[in-house]
Amino acid sequence: MKTLPHLLALAALAGAAALAGAAAQTADPDLDLEAIRARAAEQAGEADALAAGARARAEQVAGEARTSAADGQAHGRRFAREAAKSARPDPAQTFDFDRMVADAGTMASESMGEAPRFIAFASLSMPPAALRAMIDDVTRAGGVIVLRGLPQNSAKVLTAALSKVVRPGEELASLGIDPRLFRAFGIEAVPTYVVAGSDFDLCDGFDCTTAVPPHDRMSGNVSAAYALETFARGGGPGALIAAQHLARLERPAP
């Protein structure tokens, strides 16, 4: 856009020069040289006006671009503020999502090892009463309840489902989300109870495989007490640990 006025001026001057040259070469005595010069000056003025208009339009476009960029930046800042606000935890929320997605091994109590030894695999598709009973019993026994992941990949859906089983003000410290445990033990159906015979470390990657220790397992609509009692009496690899958790479950509530 910067070269346009110069090109227009050159064109006008070229036109004027051509007319002047024609006037110089002709021998016609009636040719009005003053009129030719006036016409050339008029054309130069028109070129200057056109160039000025082009410059004004370019400045207008540049101004609109700057305004658009400023609006875009302001919109981006507003979006960031809204996103930050929506990410803030709800004070009325009765459970901690950060805790739920944390390593389930950190929820094991009283030095039960790097990963939980008594694990109840659950799903929000379970009847609310059954899930509530599992949460109560497994928590009292010192185990953990594990979900595979967020239902429909939505925290809102998780909130709605847990609202049917969570008591007001309750913190579900024993409830977690950890797909690694589901992969490690090959869990395909819930509810399933597992008692590991020894400590083990969970593989953090999605493609690696956890070497799980010998363990006892039971699937079906049974209580935590029934599963632990069966393991304790069965003499399997998890018998001793199951007996310890069963004793905790049967301990009178304070």
Coordinates of C-alpha atoms in Angstrom, one line a residue:
M1 CA 0.0 0.0 0.0
K2 CA 2.9 2.4 0.6
T3 CA 4.1 2.3 -3.1
L4 CA 0.6 3.1 -4.5
P5 CA 0.8 6.9 -4.3
H6 CA 4.2 6.9 -6.0
L7 CA 2.9 4.7 -8.8
L8 CA -0.1 6.9 -9.3
A9 CA 2.0 10.1 -9.3
L10 CA 4.4 8.5 -11.8
A11 CA 1.5 7.5 -14.0
A12 CA 0.2 11.1 -13.9
L13 CA 3.6 12.5 -14.7
A14 CA 4.1 10.1 -17.5
G15 CA 0.8 11.1 -19.0
A16 CA 1.7 14.7 -18.7
A17 CA 5.1 14.1 -20.3
A18 CA 3.4 12.2 -23.1
L19 CA 1.1 15.1 -23.8
A20 CA 3.9 17.6 -23.6
G21 CA 6.0 15.5 -26.0
A22 CA 3.2 15.3 -28.4
A23 CA 2.8 19.1 -28.2
A24 CA 6.5 19.6 -28.8
Q25 CA 6.6 17.3 -31.9
T26 CA 3.5 18.7 -33.6
A27 CA 3.7 21.7 -35.8
D28 CA 0.0 22.5 -35.4
P29 CA -0.2 26.2 -34.6
D30 CA -3.7 25.8 -33.1
L31 CA -2.5 23.5 -30.4
D32 CA -3.2 25.0 -26.9
L33 CA -0.1 24.3 -24.8
E34 CA -1.6 26.0 -21.8
A35 CA -4.6 23.8 -21.9
I36 CA -2.4 20.7 -22.0
R37 CA -0.4 21.9 -19.0
A38 CA -3.6 22.6 -17.1
R39 CA -5.0 19.1 -17.9
A40 CA -1.7 17.5 -16.8
A41 CA -1.9 19.4 -13.5
E42 CA -5.5 18.3 -13.1
Q43 CA -4.5 14.7 -13.6
A44 CA -1.7 15.0 -11.1
G45 CA -4.2 16.4 -8.6
E46 CA -6.6 13.5 -9.2
A47 CA -3.7 11.1 -8.6
D48 CA -2.8 12.8 -5.4
A49 CA -6.4 12.6 -4.2
L50 CA -6.6 8.9 -5.1
A51 CA -3.3 8.2 -3.2
A52 CA -4.6 10.1 -0.2
G53 CA -7.8 8.1 -0.3
A54 CA -5.8 4.9 -0.5
R55 CA -3.6 5.9 2.5
A56 CA -6.8 6.7 4.5
R57 CA -8.3 3.4 3.7
A58 CA -5.1 1.6 4.7
E59 CA -5.0 3.4 8.0
Q60 CA -8.6 2.5 8.6
V61 CA -7.9 -1.2 7.9
A62 CA -4.9 -1.1 10.2
G63 CA -7.0 0.5 12.9
E64 CA -9.7 -2.1 12.6
A65 CA -7.1 -4.9 12.8
R66 CA -5.7 -3.4 16.0
T67 CA -9.2 -3.1 17.4
S68 CA -9.9 -6.7 16.5
A69 CA -6.7 -7.9 18.0
A70 CA -7.4 -6.0 21.2
D71 CA -10.9 -7.4 21.3
G72 CA -9.5 -10.9 20.9
Q73 CA -7.0 -10.4 23.7
A74 CA -9.8 -9.1 26.0
H75 CA -11.9 -12.1 25.1
G76 CA -9.1 -14.4 25.8
R77 CA -8.5 -12.8 29.2
R78 CA -12.2 -13.1 30.0
F79 CA -12.2 -16.8 28.9
A80 CA -9.2 -17.5 31.1
R81 CA -10.9 -15.8 34.1
E82 CA -14.1 -17.8 33.6
A83 CA -12.1 -21.1 33.2
A84 CA -10.2 -20.4 36.4
K85 CA -13.4 -19.6 38.2
S86 CA -15.1 -22.8 37.0
A87 CA -12.0 -24.8 38.1
R88 CA -12.2 -23.6 41.7
P89 CA -13.6 -26.2 44.0
D90 CA -17.2 -25.8 45.2
P91 CA -17.2 -25.1 48.9
A92 CA -20.4 -27.2 49.2
Q93 CA -18.7 -30.2 47.6
T94 CA -18.6 -33.1 50.0
F95 CA -15.7 -35.0 48.5
D96 CA -12.3 -34.2 47.1
F97 CA -11.8 -35.0 43.4
D98 CA -8.0 -34.5 43.7
R99 CA -8.0 -37.1 46.4
M100 CA -10.1 -39.5 44.3
V101 CA -7.8 -39.4 41.3
A102 CA -4.7 -39.7 43.5
D103 CA -2.8 -43.0 43.8
A104 CA -5.1 -45.4 45.5
G105 CA -2.1 -46.7 47.4
T106 CA -2.0 -43.6 49.5
M107 CA -5.4 -44.4 50.9
A108 CA -4.2 -47.6 52.6
S109 CA -4.1 -47.1 56.3
E110 CA -1.7 -48.2 59.1
S111 CA 1.3 -49.0 56.9
M112 CA -0.4 -51.6 54.8
G113 CA 2.3 -51.4 52.1
E114 CA 3.0 -49.4 48.9
A115 CA -0.4 -50.4 47.4
P116 CA -3.6 -51.3 49.2
R117 CA -3.9 -54.9 50.4
F118 CA -7.7 -55.1 50.8
I119 CA -9.3 -53.7 47.7
A120 CA -13.0 -53.5 46.8
F121 CA -13.6 -52.9 43.1
A122 CA -16.9 -51.0 42.6
S123 CA -18.9 -49.1 40.0
L124 CA -21.4 -46.3 40.1
S125 CA -23.7 -48.6 38.2
M126 CA -24.2 -50.6 41.4
P127 CA -27.4 -50.0 43.4
P128 CA -26.8 -47.0 45.7
A129 CA -27.7 -49.0 48.8
A130 CA -25.2 -51.7 47.8
L131 CA -22.4 -49.2 47.1
R132 CA -23.2 -47.4 50.4
A133 CA -22.9 -50.6 52.4
M134 CA -19.6 -51.4 50.6
I135 CA -18.2 -48.0 51.4
D136 CA -19.1 -48.3 55.1
D137 CA -17.8 -51.8 55.6
V138 CA -14.6 -51.5 53.6
T139 CA -13.7 -48.2 55.2
R140 CA -14.2 -49.6 58.7
A141 CA -12.1 -52.6 57.7
G142 CA -9.2 -50.4 56.6
G143 CA -9.5 -51.1 52.9
V144 CA -10.1 -49.0 49.8
I145 CA -13.0 -48.9 47.3
V146 CA -11.8 -48.3 43.7
L147 CA -13.7 -47.0 40.7
R148 CA -12.3 -47.6 37.2
G149 CA -12.7 -44.0 36.1
L150 CA -15.0 -41.0 35.6
P151 CA -18.4 -42.1 34.3
Q152 CA -18.9 -40.7 30.8
N153 CA -15.6 -38.9 31.4
S154 CA -17.6 -36.3 33.4
A155 CA -17.0 -35.0 36.9
K156 CA -20.6 -33.8 36.9
V157 CA -21.9 -37.3 36.3
L158 CA -19.7 -38.6 39.1
T159 CA -21.0 -35.9 41.4
A160 CA -24.6 -36.7 40.6
A161 CA -24.0 -40.4 41.1
L162 CA -22.2 -40.0 44.4
S163 CA -24.8 -37.6 45.7
K164 CA -27.1 -40.6 46.0
V165 CA -24.7 -42.3 48.5
V166 CA -22.7 -39.5 50.1
R167 CA -23.9 -38.2 53.5
P168 CA -23.9 -34.4 54.1
G169 CA -20.4 -33.3 55.0
E170 CA -18.8 -36.7 54.5
E171 CA -15.3 -37.1 53.1
L172 CA -14.8 -40.3 51.1
A173 CA -11.2 -40.7 51.9
S174 CA -11.3 -44.5 51.2
L175 CA -12.9 -44.1 47.8
G176 CA -10.6 -43.6 44.8
I177 CA -10.3 -43.7 41.0
D178 CA -7.5 -45.9 39.8
P179 CA -7.7 -47.8 36.5
R180 CA -4.2 -49.3 37.2
L181 CA -5.6 -51.6 39.8
F182 CA -8.4 -52.8 37.5
R183 CA -5.7 -53.6 34.9
A184 CA -3.3 -55.1 37.4
F185 CA -5.9 -57.6 38.6
G186 CA -7.8 -58.0 35.4
I187 CA -11.1 -56.9 36.9
E188 CA -14.0 -57.3 34.5
A189 CA -16.9 -57.5 36.9
V190 CA -18.0 -55.6 40.0
P191 CA -18.3 -55.9 42.9
T192 CA -15.0 -57.8 43.4
Y193 CA -13.0 -58.1 46.6
V194 CA -9.3 -58.7 46.5
V195 CA -6.9 -59.3 49.4
A196 CA -3.2 -59.3 48.3
G197 CA -0.8 -61.7 50.1
S198 CA 2.1 -59.2 50.2
D199 CA 3.0 -55.6 49.3
F200 CA 3.4 -54.7 45.6
D201 CA 4.1 -51.6 43.5
L202 CA 1.7 -50.4 40.9
C203 CA 3.0 -49.7 37.4
D204 CA 2.4 -46.0 36.6
G205 CA 2.3 -46.3 32.8
F206 CA -0.6 -47.2 30.6
D207 CA 1.3 -49.9 28.7
C208 CA 3.2 -51.6 31.5
T209 CA 2.0 -54.5 33.6
T210 CA 2.0 -54.7 37.3
A211 CA 3.4 -57.9 38.8
V212 CA 0.7 -58.6 41.4
P213 CA 1.4 -60.9 44.3
P214 CA -0.6 -64.1 45.1
H215 CA -4.0 -63.0 46.3
D216 CA -7.5 -64.1 47.2
R217 CA -10.4 -62.9 45.0
M218 CA -14.2 -63.0 45.2
S219 CA -16.8 -61.5 42.8
G220 CA -20.5 -61.3 43.3
N221 CA -23.1 -59.5 45.3
V222 CA -21.7 -60.4 48.7
S223 CA -20.7 -58.3 51.7
A224 CA -17.2 -57.3 52.6
A225 CA -17.5 -59.2 55.9
Y226 CA -18.5 -62.4 54.0
A227 CA -15.5 -62.0 51.6
L228 CA -13.0 -61.4 54.4
E229 CA -14.3 -64.2 56.5
T230 CA -14.1 -66.6 53.5
F231 CA -10.5 -65.5 52.7
A232 CA -9.4 -65.8 56.4
R233 CA -10.8 -69.3 56.8
G234 CA -9.7 -70.5 53.4
G235 CA -6.0 -70.5 54.2
G236 CA -5.1 -68.8 50.9
P237 CA -2.3 -66.3 50.2
G238 CA -4.4 -63.4 51.6
A239 CA -5.7 -65.3 54.7
L240 CA -3.6 -63.5 57.3
I241 CA -4.3 -60.0 55.9
A242 CA -8.0 -60.8 55.5
A243 CA -8.1 -61.9 59.2
Q244 CA -6.6 -58.5 60.2
H245 CA -9.1 -56.5 58.2
L246 CA -12.0 -58.7 59.4
A247 CA -10.9 -57.9 63.0
R248 CA -11.0 -54.2 62.2
L249 CA -14.5 -54.5 60.6
E250 CA -15.9 -56.4 63.7
R251 CA -14.3 -53.9 66.2
P252 CA -17.0 -52.0 68.0
A253 CA -17.5 -48.5 66.6
P254 CA -16.1 -45.8 69.0

